[in-house]
C-alpha positions as protocol buffer text, in pm:
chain_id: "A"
residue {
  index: 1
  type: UNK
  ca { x: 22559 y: 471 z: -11548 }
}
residue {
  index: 2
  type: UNK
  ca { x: 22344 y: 139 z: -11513 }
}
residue {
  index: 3
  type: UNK
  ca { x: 22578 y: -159 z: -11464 }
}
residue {
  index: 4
  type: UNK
  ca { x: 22429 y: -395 z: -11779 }
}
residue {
  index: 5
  type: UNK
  ca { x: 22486 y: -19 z: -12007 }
}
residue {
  index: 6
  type: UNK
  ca { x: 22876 y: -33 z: -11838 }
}
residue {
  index: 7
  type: UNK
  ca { x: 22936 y: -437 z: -11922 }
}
residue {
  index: 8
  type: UNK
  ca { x: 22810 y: -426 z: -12277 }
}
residue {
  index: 9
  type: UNK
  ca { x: 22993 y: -104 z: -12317 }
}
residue {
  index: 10
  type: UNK
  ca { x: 23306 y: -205 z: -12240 }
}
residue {
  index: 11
  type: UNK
  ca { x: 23283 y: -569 z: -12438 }
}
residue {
  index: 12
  type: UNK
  ca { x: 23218 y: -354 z: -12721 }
}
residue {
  index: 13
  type: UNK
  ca { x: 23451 y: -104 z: -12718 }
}
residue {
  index: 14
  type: UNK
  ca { x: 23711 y: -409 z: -12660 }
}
residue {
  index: 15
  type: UNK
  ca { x: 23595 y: -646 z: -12909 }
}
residue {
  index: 16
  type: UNK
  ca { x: 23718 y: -893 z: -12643 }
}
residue {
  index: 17
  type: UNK
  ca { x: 23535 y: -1021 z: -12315 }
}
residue {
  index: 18
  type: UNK
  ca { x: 23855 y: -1120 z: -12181 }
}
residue {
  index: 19
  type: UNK
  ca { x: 24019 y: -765 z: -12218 }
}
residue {
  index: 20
  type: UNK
  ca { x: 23656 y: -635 z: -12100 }
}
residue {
  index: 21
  type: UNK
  ca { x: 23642 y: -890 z: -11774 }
}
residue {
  index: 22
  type: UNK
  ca { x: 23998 y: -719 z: -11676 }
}
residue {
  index: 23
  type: UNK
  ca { x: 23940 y: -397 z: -11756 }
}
residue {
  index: 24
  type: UNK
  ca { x: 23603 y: -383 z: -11513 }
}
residue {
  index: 25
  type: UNK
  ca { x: 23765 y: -591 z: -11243 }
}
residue {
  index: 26
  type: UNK
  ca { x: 23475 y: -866 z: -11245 }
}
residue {
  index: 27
  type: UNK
  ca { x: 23582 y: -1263 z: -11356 }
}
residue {
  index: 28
  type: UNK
  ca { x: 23528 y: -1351 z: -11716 }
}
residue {
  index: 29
  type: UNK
  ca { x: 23210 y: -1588 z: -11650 }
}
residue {
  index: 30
  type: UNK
  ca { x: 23042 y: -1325 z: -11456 }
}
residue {
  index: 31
  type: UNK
  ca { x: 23077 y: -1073 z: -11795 }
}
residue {
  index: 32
  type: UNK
  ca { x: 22961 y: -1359 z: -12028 }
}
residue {
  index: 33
  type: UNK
  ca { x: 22635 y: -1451 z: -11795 }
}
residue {
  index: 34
  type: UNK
  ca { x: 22571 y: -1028 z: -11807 }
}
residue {
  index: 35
  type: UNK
  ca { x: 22577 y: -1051 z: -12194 }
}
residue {
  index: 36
  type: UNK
  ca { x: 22399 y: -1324 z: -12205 }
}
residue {
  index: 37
  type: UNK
  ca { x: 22095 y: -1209 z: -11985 }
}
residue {
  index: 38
  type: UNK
  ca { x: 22116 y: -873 z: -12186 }
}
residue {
  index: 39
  type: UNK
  ca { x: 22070 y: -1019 z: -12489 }
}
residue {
  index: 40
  type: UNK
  ca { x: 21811 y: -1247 z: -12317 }
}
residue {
  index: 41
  type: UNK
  ca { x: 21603 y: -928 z: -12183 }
}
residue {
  index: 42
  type: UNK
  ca { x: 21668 y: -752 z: -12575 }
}
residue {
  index: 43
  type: UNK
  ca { x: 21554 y: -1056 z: -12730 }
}
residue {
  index: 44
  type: UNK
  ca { x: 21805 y: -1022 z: -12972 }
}
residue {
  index: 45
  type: UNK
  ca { x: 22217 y: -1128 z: -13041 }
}
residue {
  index: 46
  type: UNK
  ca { x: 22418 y: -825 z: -12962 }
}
residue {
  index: 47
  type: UNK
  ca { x: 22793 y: -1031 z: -13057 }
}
residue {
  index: 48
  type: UNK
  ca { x: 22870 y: -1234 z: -13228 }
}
residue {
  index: 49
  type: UNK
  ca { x: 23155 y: -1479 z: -13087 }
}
residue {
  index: 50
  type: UNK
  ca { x: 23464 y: -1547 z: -13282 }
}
residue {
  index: 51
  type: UNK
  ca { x: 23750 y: -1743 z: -13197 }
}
residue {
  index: 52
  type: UNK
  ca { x: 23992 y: -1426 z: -13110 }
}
residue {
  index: 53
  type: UNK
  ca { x: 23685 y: -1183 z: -12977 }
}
residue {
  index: 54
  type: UNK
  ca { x: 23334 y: -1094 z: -13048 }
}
residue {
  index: 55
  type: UNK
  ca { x: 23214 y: -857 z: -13283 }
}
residue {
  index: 56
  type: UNK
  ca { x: 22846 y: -655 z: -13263 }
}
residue {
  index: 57
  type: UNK
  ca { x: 22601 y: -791 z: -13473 }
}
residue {
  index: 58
  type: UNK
  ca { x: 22368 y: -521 z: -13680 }
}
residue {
  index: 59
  type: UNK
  ca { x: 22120 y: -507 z: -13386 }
}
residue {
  index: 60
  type: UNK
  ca { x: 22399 y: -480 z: -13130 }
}
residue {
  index: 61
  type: UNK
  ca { x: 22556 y: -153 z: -13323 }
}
residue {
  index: 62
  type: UNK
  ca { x: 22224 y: -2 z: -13276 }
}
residue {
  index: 63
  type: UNK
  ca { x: 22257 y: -83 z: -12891 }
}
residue {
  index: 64
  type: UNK
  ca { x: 22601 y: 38 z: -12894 }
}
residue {
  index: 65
  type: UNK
  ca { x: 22513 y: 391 z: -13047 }
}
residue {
  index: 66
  type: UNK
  ca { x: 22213 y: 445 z: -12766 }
}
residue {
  index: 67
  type: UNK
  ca { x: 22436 y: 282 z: -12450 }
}
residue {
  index: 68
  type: UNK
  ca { x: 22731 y: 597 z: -12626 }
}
residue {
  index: 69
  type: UNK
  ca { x: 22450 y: 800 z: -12578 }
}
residue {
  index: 70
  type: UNK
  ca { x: 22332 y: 740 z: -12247 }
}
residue {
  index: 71
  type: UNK
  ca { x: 22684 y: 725 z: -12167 }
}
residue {
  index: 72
  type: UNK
  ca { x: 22730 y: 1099 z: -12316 }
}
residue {
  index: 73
  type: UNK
  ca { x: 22442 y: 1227 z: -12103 }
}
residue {
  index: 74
  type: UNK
  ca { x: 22528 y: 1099 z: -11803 }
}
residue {
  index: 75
  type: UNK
  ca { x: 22886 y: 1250 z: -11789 }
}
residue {
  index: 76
  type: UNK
  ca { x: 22700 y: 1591 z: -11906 }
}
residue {
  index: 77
  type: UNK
  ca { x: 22468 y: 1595 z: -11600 }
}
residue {
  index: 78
  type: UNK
  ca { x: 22769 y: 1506 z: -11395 }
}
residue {
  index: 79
  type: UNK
  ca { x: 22982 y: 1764 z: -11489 }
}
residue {
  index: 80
  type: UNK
  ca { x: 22681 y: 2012 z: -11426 }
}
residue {
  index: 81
  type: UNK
  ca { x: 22635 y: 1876 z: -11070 }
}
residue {
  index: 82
  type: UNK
  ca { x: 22951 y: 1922 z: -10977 }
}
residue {
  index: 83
  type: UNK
  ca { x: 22961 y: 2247 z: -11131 }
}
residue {
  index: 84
  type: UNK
  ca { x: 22663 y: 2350 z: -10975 }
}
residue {
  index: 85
  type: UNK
  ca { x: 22849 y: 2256 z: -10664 }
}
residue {
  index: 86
  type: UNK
  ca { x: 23161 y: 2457 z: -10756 }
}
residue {
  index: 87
  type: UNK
  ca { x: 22955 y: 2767 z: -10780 }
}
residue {
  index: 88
  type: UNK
  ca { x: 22747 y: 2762 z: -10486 }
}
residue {
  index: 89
  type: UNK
  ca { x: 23138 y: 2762 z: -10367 }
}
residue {
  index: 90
  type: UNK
  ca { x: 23212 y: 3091 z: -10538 }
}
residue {
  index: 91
  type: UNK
  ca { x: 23283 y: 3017 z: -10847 }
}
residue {
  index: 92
  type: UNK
  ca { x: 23172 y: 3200 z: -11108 }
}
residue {
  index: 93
  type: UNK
  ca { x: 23038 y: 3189 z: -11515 }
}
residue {
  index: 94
  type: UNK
  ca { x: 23049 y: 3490 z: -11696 }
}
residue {
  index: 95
  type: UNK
  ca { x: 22956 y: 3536 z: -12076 }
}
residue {
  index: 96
  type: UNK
  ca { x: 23091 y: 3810 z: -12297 }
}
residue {
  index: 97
  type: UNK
  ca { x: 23165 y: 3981 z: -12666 }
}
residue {
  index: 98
  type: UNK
  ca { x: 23441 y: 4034 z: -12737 }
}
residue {
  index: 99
  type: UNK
  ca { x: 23394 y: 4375 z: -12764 }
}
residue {
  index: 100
  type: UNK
  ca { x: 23239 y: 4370 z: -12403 }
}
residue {
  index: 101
  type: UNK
  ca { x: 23558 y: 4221 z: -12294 }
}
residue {
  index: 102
  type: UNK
  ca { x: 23797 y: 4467 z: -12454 }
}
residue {
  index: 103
  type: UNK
  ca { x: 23619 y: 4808 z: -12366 }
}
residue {
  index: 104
  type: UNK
  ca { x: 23556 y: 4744 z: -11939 }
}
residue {
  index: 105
  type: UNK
  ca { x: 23499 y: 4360 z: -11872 }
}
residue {
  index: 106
  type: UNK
  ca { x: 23842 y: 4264 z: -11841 }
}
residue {
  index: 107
  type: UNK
  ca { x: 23965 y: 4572 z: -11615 }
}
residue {
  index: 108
  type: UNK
  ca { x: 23619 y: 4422 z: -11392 }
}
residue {
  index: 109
  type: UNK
  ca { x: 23767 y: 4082 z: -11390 }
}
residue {
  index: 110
  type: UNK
  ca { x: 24114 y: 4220 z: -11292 }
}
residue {
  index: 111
  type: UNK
  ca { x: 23938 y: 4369 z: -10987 }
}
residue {
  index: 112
  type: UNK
  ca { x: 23697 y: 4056 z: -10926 }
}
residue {
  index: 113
  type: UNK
  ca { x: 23993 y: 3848 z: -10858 }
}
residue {
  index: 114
  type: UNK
  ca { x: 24141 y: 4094 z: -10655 }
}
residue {
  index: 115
  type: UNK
  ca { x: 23871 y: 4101 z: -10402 }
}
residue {
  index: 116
  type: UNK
  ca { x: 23817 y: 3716 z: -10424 }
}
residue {
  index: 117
  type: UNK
  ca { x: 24163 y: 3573 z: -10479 }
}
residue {
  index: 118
  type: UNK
  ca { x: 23959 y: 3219 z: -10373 }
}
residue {
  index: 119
  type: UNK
  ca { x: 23703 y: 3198 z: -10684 }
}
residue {
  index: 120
  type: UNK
  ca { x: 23741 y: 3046 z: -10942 }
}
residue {
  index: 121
  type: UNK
  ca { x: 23635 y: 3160 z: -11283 }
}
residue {
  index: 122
  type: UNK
  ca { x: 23463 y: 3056 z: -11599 }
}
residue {
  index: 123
  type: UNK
  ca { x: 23478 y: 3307 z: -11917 }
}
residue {
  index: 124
  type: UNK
  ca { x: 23289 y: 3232 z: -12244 }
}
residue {
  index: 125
  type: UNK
  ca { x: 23342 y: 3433 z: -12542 }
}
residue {
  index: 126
  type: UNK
  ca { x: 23049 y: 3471 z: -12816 }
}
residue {
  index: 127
  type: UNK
  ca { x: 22725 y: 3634 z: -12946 }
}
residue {
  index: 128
  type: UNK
  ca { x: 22443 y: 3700 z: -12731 }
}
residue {
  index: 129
  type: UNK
  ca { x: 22234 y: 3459 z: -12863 }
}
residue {
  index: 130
  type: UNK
  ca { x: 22446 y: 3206 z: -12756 }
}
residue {
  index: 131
  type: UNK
  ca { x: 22510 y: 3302 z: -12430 }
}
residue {
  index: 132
  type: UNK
  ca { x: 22155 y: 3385 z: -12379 }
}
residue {
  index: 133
  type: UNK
  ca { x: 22092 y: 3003 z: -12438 }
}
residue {
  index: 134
  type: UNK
  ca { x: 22349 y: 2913 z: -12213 }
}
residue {
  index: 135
  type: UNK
  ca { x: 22222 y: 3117 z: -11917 }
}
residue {
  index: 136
  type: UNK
  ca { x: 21846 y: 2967 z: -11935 }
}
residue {
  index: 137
  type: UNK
  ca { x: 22026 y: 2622 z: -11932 }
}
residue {
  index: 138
  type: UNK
  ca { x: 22228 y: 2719 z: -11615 }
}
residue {
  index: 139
  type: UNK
  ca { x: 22582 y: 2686 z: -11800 }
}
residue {
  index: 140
  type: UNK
  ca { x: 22696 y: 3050 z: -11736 }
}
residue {
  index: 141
  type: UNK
  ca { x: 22592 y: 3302 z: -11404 }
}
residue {
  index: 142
  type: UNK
  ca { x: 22533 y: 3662 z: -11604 }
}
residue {
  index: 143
  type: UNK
  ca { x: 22644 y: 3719 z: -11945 }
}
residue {
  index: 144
  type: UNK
  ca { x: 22713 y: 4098 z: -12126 }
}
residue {
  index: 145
  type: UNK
  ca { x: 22588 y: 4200 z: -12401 }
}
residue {
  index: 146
  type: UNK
  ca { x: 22333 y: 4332 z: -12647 }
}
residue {
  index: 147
  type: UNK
  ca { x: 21929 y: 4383 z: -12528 }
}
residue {
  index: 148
  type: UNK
  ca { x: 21777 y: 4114 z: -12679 }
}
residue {
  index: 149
  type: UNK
  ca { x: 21374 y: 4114 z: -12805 }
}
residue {
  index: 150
  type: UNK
  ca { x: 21115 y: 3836 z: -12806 }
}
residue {
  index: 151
  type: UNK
  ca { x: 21259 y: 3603 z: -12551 }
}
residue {
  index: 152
  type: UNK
  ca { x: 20981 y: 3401 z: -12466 }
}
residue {
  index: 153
  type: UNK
  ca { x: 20804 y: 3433 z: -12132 }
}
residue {
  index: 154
  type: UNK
  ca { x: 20885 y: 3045 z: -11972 }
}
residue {
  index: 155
  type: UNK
  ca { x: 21287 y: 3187 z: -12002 }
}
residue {
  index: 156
  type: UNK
  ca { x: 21277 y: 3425 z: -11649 }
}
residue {
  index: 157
  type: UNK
  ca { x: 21535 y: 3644 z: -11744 }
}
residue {
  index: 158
  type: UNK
  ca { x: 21667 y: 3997 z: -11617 }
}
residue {
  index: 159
  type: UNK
  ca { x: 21846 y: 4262 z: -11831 }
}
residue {
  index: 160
  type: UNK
  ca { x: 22005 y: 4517 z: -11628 }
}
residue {
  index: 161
  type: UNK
  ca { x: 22071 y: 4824 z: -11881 }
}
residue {
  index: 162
  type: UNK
  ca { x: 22454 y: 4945 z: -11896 }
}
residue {
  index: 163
  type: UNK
  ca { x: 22453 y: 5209 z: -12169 }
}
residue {
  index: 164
  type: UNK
  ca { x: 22334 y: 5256 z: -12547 }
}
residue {
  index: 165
  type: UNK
  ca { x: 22594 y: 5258 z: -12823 }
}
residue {
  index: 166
  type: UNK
  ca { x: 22585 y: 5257 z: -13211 }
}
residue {
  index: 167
  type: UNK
  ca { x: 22669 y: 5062 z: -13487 }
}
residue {
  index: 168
  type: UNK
  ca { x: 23009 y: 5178 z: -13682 }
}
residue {
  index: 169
  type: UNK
  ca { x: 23162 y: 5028 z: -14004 }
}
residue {
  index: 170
  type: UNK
  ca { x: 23515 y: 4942 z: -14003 }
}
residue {
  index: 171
  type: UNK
  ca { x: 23765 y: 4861 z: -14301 }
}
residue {
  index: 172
  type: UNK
  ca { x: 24127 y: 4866 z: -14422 }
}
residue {
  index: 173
  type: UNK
  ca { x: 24329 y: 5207 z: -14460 }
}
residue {
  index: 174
  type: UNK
  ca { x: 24337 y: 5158 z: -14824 }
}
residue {
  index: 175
  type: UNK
  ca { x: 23971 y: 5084 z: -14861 }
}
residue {
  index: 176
  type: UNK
  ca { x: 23837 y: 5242 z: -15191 }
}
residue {
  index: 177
  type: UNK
  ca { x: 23540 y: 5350 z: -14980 }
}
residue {
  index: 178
  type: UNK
  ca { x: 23734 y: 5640 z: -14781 }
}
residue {
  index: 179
  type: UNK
  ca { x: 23653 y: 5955 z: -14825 }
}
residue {
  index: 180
  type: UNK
  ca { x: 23382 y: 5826 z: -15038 }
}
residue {
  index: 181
  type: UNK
  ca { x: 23032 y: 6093 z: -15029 }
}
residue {
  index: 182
  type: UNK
  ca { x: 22806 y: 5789 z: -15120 }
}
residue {
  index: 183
  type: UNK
  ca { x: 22884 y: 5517 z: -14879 }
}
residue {
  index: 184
  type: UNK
  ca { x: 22573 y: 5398 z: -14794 }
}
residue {
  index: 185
  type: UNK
  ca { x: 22534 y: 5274 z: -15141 }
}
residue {
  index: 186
  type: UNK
  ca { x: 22833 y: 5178 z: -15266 }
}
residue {
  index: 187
  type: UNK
  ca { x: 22904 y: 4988 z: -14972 }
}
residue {
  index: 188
  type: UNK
  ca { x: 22674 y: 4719 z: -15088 }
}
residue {
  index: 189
  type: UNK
  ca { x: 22880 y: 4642 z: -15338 }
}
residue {
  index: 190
  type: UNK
  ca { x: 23189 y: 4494 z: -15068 }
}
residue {
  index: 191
  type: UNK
  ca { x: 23196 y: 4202 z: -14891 }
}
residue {
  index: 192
  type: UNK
  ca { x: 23042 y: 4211 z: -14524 }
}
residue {
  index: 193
  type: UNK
  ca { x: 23211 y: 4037 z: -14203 }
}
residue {
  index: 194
  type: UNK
  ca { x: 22986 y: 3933 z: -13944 }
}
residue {
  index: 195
  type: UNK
  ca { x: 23168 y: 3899 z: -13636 }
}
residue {
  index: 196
  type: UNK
  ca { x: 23051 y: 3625 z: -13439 }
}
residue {
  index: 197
  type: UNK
  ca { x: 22708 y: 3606 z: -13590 }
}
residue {
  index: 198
  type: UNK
  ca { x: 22393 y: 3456 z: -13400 }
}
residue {
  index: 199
  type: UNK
  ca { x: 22269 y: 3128 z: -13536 }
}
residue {
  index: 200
  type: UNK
  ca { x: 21882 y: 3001 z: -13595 }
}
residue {
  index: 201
  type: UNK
  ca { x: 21987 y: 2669 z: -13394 }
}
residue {
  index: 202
  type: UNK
  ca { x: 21938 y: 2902 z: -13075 }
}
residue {
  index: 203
  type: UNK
  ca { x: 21594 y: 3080 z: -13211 }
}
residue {
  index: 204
  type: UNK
  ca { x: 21371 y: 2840 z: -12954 }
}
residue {
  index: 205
  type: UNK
  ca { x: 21413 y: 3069 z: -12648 }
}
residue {
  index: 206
  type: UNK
  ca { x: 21258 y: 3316 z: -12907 }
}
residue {
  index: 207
  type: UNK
  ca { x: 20878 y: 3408 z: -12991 }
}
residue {
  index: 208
  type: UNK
  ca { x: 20862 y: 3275 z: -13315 }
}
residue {
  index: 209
  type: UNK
  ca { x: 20798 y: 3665 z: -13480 }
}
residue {
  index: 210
  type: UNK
  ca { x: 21182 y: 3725 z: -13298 }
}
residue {
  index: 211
  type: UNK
  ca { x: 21339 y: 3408 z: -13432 }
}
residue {
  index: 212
  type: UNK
  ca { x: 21236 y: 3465 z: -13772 }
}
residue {
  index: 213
  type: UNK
  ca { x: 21510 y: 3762 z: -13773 }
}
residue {
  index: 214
  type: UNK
  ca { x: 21765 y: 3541 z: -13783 }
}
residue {
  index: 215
  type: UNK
  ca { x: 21648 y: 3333 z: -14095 }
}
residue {
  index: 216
  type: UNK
  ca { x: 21920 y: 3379 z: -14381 }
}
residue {
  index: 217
  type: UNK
  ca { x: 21758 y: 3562 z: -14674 }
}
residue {
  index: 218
  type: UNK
  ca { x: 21783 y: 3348 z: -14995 }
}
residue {
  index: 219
  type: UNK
  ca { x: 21728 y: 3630 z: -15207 }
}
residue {
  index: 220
  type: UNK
  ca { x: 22034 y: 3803 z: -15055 }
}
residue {
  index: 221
  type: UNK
  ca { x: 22327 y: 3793 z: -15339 }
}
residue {
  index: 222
  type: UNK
  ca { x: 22574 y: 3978 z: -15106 }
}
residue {
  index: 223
  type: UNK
  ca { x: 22931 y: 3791 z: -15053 }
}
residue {
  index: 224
  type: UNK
  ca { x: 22910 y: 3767 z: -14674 }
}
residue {
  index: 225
  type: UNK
  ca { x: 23185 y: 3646 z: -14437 }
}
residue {
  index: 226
  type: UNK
  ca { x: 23116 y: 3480 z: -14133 }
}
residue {
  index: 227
  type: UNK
  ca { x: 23380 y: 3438 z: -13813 }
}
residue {
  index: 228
  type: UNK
  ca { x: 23326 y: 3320 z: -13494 }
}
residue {
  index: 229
  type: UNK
  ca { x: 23612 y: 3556 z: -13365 }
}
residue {
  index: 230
  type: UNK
  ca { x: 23735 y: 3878 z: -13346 }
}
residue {
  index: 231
  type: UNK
  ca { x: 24111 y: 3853 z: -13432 }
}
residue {
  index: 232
  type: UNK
  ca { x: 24028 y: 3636 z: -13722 }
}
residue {
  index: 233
  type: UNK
  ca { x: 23759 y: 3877 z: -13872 }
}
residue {
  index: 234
  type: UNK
  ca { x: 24011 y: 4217 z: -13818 }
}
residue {
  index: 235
  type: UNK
  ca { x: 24295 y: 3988 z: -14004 }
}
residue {
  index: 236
  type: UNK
  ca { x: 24042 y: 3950 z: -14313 }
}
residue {
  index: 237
  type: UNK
  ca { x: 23923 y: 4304 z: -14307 }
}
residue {
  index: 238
  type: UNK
  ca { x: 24300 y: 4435 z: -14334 }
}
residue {
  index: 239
  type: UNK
  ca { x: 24333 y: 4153 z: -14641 }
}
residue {
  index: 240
  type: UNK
  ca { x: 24057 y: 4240 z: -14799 }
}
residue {
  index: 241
  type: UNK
  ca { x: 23790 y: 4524 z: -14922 }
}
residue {
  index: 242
  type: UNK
  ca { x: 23553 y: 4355 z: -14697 }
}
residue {
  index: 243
  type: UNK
  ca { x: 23369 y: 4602 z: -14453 }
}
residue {
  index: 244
  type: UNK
  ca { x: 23320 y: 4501 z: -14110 }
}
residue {
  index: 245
  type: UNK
  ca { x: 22945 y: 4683 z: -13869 }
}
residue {
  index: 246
  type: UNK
  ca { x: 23093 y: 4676 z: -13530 }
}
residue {
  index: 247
  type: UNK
  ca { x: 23021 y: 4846 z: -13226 }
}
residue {
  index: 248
  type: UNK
  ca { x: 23118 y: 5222 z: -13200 }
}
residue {
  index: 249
  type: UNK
  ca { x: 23295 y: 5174 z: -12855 }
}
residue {
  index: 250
  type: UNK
  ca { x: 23558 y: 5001 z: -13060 }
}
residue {
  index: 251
  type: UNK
  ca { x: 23671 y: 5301 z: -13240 }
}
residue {
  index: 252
  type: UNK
  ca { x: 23962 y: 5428 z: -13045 }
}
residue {
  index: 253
  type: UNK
  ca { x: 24096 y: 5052 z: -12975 }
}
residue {
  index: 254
  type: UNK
  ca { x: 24105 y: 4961 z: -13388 }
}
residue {
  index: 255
  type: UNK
  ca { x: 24252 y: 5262 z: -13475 }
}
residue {
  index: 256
  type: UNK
  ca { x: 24514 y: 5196 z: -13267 }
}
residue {
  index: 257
  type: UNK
  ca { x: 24501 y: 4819 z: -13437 }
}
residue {
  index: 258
  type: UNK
  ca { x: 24556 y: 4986 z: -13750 }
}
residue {
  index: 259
  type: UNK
  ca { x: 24201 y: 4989 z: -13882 }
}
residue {
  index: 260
  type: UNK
  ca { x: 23961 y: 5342 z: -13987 }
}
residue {
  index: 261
  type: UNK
  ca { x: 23612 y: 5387 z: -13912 }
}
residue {
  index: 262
  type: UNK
  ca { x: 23450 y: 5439 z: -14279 }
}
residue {
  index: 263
  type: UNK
  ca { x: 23075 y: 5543 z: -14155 }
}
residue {
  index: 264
  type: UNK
  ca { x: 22882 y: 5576 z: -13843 }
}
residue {
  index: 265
  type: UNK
  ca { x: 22514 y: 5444 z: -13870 }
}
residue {
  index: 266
  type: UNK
  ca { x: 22372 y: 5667 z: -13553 }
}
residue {
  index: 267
  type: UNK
  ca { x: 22066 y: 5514 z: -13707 }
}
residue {
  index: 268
  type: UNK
  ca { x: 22129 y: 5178 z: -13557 }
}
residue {
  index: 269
  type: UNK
  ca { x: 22143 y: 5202 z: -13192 }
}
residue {
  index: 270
  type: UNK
  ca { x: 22141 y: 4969 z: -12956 }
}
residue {
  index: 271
  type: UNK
  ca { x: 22151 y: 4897 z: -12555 }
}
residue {
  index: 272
  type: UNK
  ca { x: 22396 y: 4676 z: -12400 }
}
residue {
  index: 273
  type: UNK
  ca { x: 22369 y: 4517 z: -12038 }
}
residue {
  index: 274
  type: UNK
  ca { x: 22401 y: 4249 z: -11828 }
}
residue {
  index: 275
  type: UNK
  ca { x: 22189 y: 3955 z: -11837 }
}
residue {
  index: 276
  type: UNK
  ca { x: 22090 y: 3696 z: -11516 }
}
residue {
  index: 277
  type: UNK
  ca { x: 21857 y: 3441 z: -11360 }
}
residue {
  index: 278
  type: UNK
  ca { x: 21591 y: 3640 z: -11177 }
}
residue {
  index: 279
  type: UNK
  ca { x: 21640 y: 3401 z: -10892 }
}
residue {
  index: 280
  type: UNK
  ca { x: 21927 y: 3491 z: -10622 }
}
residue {
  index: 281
  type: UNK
  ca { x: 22280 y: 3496 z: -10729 }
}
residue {
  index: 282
  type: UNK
  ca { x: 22554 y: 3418 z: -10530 }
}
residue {
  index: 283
  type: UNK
  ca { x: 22792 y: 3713 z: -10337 }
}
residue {
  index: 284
  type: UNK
  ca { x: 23080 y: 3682 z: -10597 }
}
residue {
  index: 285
  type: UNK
  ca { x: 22837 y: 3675 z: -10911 }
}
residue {
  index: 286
  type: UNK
  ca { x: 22695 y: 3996 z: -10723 }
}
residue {
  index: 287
  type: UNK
  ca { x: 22976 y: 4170 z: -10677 }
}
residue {
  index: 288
  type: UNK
  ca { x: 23122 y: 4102 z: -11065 }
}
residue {
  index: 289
  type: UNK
  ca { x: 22833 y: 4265 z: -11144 }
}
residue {
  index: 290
  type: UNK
  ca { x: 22878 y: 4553 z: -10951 }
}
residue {
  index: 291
  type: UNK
  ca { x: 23241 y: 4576 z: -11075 }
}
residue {
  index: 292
  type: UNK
  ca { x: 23135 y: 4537 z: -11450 }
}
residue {
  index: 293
  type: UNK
  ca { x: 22910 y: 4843 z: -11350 }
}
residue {
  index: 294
  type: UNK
  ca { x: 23141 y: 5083 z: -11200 }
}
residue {
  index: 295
  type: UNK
  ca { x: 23433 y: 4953 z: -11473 }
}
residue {
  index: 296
  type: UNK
  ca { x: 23140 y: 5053 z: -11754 }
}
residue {
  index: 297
  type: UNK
  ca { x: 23111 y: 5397 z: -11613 }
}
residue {
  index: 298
  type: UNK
  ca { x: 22749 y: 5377 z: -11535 }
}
């Protein structure tokens, strides 16, 4: 960071040039000419001196916020350097559901590490809107999950299909619903969990027709509960007559969890897969792929 944004910084954050002088290791009259030539260049008082400090005038507290976040961005695009360094050294960013995770990704993982004890890893949990967003911005390697339509062109993305599964509805073992011969349309009348939902602040790597689907309905009356994680959202379905739509891969696991499979919408299908840059990956994120593959049974 620029070495004017680093003095004033400090001053402020101190309220005292003294404490500032010591803290950056430069003598007290050097700080004070800095400020003063600041201020000079600004055209404008940034402290104003008091007998036991300085404090920032209105002008310099609208300096402050801007140096914070300058200050902000440049330890971001450090941190990405050097993790862009890291990974060129093996190390590797995978994104996941949950549900991803517990059906094949983690038995992958298991056997990733395995083969290179010498990598390190980074694992992200959430929806794959989300990760989607953080793969175009170079945060994660590959990320699993749902097919997802109207990305727009600029965003060079691969989807490698895995296998097509359905949509299921969960609840409690008590749920009134059980048994019931008119789901479909009672169920509207329960509460719905969204697990991990996708959010419009990530609709821009979306065609506009695509990002429009995730636009909350006003006109929707429906008590809705939203949770940004699995364990949380089975806790409230086995407290409540909520009803949860997960993915039918899932079955076996919640039943064992102590949770029944109410309805099966074979009507909602969809294709899950593995998502990357479409320029070359490195040999670890390769081979995690071909693990996730073989772990996936395809």
């Amino acid at each position: 960071m620029d070495k004017q944004y680093r003095y004033f910084y400090e001053v402020a954050k101190q309220g005292s040039i003294k404490t500032a002088s010591e803290k950056l290791f430069i003598s007290q009259p050097s700080l004070t000419t800095a400020i003063k030539k600041l201020e000079e260049q600004l055209g404008t008082k940034l402290f104003i001196r008091k007998s036991k400090g300085v404090e920032l005038t209105e002008y310099g507290w609208v300096y402050f916020r801007y140096v914070q976040e300058v200050k902000e961005k440049h330890a971001q695009i450090v941190h990405q350097l050097q993790d862009m360094k890291l990974r060129s050294g093996g190390k590797v960013k995978l994104g996941i559901g949950e549900a991803w995770w517990e059906c094949f990704c983690s038995d992958a993982v298991e056997q990733f590490i395995k083969t290179y004890p010498n990598s390190s890893l980074h694992i992200e949990f959430g929806n794959g809107l989300s990760m989607l967003h953080h793969l175009v911005n170079d945060d994660i390697d590959l990320f699993v999950g749902h097919e997802i339509i109207g990305i727009k062109k600029q965003y060079r993305v691969k989807f490698t299909p895995l296998f097509q599964e359905q949509e299921a509805w969960y609840a409690r073992p008590e749920h009134p619903l059980l048994g019931s011969d008119d789901i479909l349309d009672k169920s509207k009348d329960y509460p719905l969990i969204k697990v991990t939902p996708d959010h419009a602040r990530h609709g821009d790597i979306l065609t506009e027709e695509s990002a429009q689907l995730f636009t909350t309905d006003a006109q929707n009356t429906r008590v809705i509960y939203e949770l940004d994680s699995l364990s949380a959202s089975k806790k409230m379905l086995k407290t409540s007559n909520a009803i949860m739509p997960y993915t039918s891969e899932m079955a076996h696991i919640f039943k064992q969890e102590g949770l029944e499979l109410l309805f099966l919408n074979t009507k909602q299908v969809g294709q899950v897969g593995i998502y990357t840059k479409v320029t070359g990956l490195t040999e670890p994120t390769e081979e995690l792929i071909n693990l996730i593959h073989k772990k996936a049974g395809v």
